[in-house]
Amino acid sequence: MQMSGDIAEVIVNISVDALDRAFEYRIPDSLTSRITEGTPVAIPFGKGDREITGYVVRIKDDSEWDRDRLKTILRVEEGDIPVEGQLLSLAAWIREHYGSTMNEAIRTVLPIRERVKSVEEHWLNFVISEEEAEVRAEEAEAKHHIAKARLIRGLLQDKVLSTRVARERYKATKSVIDSLVKAGVIEVVDERIERRPEEISETPENRREPVELTDEQQEAVRTFLSDYEAGETHTYLLYGVTGSGKTEVYMEMLRRVIDDGRQAIVLIPEISLTHQTVERFAAQFGDRVTVLHSRMSAGERYDQFMRAKNHEVDIVVGPRSALFVPFDRLGLIVMDEEHDGSYQSDKTPTYHAREVAIRRAAGAGASVVLGSATPSVESYREAIEGRYRMLRLRGRATGASLPRVHVVDLRKELEAKNHSIFSRLLAQKIEERLASGEQTMLFINRRGYAGFVSCRSCGYVIKCPHCDVSMTEHGRRSHPHLVCHYCGHTEPMPQTCPSCGSGFIASFGLGTEQVCEMVAARFPTARVLRMDADTTKNKGGHERVLAPFRKEQADILVGTQMIVKGHDLPKVTLVGAIAADLSMFQSDYTSYEKTFALLMQAGGRAGRADLPGEFVIQTYQPESYCIEAIRKNDPDAYYEQELSYRRLTGYPPFQSMLKILVSSENLKMAEELAERVATEIDRLALPEVTRIGPAPDRLSFIKDRHRIALFIKSKDPKHIDRIIKTIENDTSLEPLMRHCFISYGRSPQ
Ligand code: ADP
Ligand code: ZN
Ligand code: ZN
């Protein structure tokens, strides 16, 4: 008799390293009600049915194996579901939803598996006074005990020494140390050194009392708290304009949750993980908060994970990977700037942190607070339709007004014979700031392309014939030519526009460096700073640029999208978007969404304190709904337009979308595999599933690999799961898989 849900997939708890798959077991009737995903169980394993423990990661009713030959779960291990169980069942979901092996999924959720030894240091101290030590040093020197004398003098100089430093700097061998210990000169103390992130280590002087919340902030906190107190968990969207004080709202919520003995994860885009942000949390929560970021060593990260596991901290602040901190009493996940692209993993499994956060919170009985001034279209819809709770902040916390927006039509500039990258209006506004001693930020929206060449008359963009990406100008002084940054294709710089014949063809989005040069040429008195990947790549790089700007040692900050994120700079009263259109040229259904978010965030940097702000947008498409909504300061109008466009065209969030990318050095094999995949999908005969492709990917040849893409759209997300599973399990594809690689990109929904 076939019963529903009587088979469990179990991850065995031997050494996680060795596991690449889950093993199937039968759930005996007596345990049905007690077993869910994450439950620890005892099972017979291997030859001789040795009893071991494992975690149930999935319950199902079908098996590819003969069900009568499956072994049976012995019993449920007592106690709460441990955090590893929760994370492993999260891994099982990730594998299924985003497509990967179990091993890749486990690696994602248990990122730090092998113990990175915490540093055990032994410290040397004098047990005698320094005067006495001086005498001992002289005695040793008189007896030509050079090594002993050297160590005593070293210790006199450094006061304390670790054995490691004693060895490296003063060449002290173990026998030298031992003999000084015996002679009653020094002692050795053991101490476990906690590798603490520098941001957290010392901030007592920053300790700060909470601010008094505005009415809107209080209302948001109240809504959350009354649910929390009633034991309800939800996903909230804290939709608050730039400068509305979202961080203060998070902190109030966090305080309540940790006072309750529970734990919280605060996700922040990697790029916003600056000293300033971390300090705000440290100032509130002291050493109950810690931080993770990609510049930390494996050891530092391991220590912070262990501190979290041992309940030494209540809050972890970090990028998307902080989602997998082993908290066992998780109460809240905050996701700041929830629209940010860095929440999408670009490695297999290509998970989206928002979806995983909601999934993890559900397993842990926790809530999720998503915050943004420009929510993702998906989250906006969820909130509007009531599946998320909407918390809105319409005003700035400091009482400052939102910046005044000016939209400049660049085609009109050209008609007026202005060929500069500064429109007349922007130039005039910059002059005004220079005269009044206020600051300006100039933003060049490049979204990964290092610049492009376009026609100033008609807007035509020159693209690589092989890749369908825009080309970048090189060798301006010596021999101007165009290079494709993806495949290396080059061609001479054309003299006229291939589309309309106009002579005004030029490199646009010149890169921050050249913009700085142009600022210097146009505004010779201005002091200019540049902030981009090049000027910030070293540790503390962001602060090295921002600190002098904050101290008003510069008038103009030129930068990439890096400058639009989260910084609070009270003297900035003018923000200029030099080329607002750049990200609109991407042939991706999210390009308007990205442009909208970037421009709104950029404008949000202006006039955050007492001085009113202005925002100048230079564009070739002033009439687009995205620019219009910003000009009118009516973001809801943008979302409405975007949603109706997505509904009409069948894009997420209205349909699930999966990109299957087949890549190979061998084009024929990639094509063949892609065709086979298409056939397999068709054979499933799933209703209302649209397949587009196989066709060469937008980036059809990258790093010597041909790329063929298929896009699948479906109203039912389960069909997408089914397709992933079918391809993953299709053994007939294996011969081709030896020469090809398949990756999945599932759009967040
Ligand atoms: P957001 O993240 O929404 O852009 P922040 O939390 O960074 O906003 O707050 C913007 C500025 O307003 C910060 O300098 C913050 O200290 C200040 N602020 C926030 N809430 C209040 C408040 N209730 N009273 C006074 N200042 C506040
Ligand atoms: Zn043209
Ligand atoms: Zn190319």
mmCIF file of C-alpha atoms and ligand atoms in Angstrom, residues 455 457-460 497 499-502, ligand 2:
data_model
loop_
_atom_site.group_PDB
_atom_site.id
_atom_site.type_symbol
_atom_site.label_atom_id
_atom_site.label_comp_id
_atom_site.label_asym_id
_atom_site.label_seq_id
_atom_site.Cartn_x
_atom_site.Cartn_y
_atom_site.Cartn_z
ATOM 1 C CA CYS A 455 25.608 58.719 -31.174
ATOM 2 C CA SER A 457 22.110 62.706 -32.169
ATOM 3 C CA CYS A 458 20.048 59.513 -32.163
ATOM 4 C CA GLY A 459 21.275 57.569 -29.138
ATOM 5 C CA TYR A 460 22.527 54.575 -31.198
ATOM 6 C CA CYS A 497 27.022 57.065 -36.675
ATOM 7 C CA SER A 499 22.618 54.387 -37.886
ATOM 8 C CA CYS A 500 21.949 58.043 -38.744
ATOM 9 C CA GLY A 501 25.250 59.285 -40.181
ATOM 10 C CA SER A 502 25.662 62.051 -37.613
HETATM 11 ZN ZN ZN B 2 22.886 58.484 -34.833
#
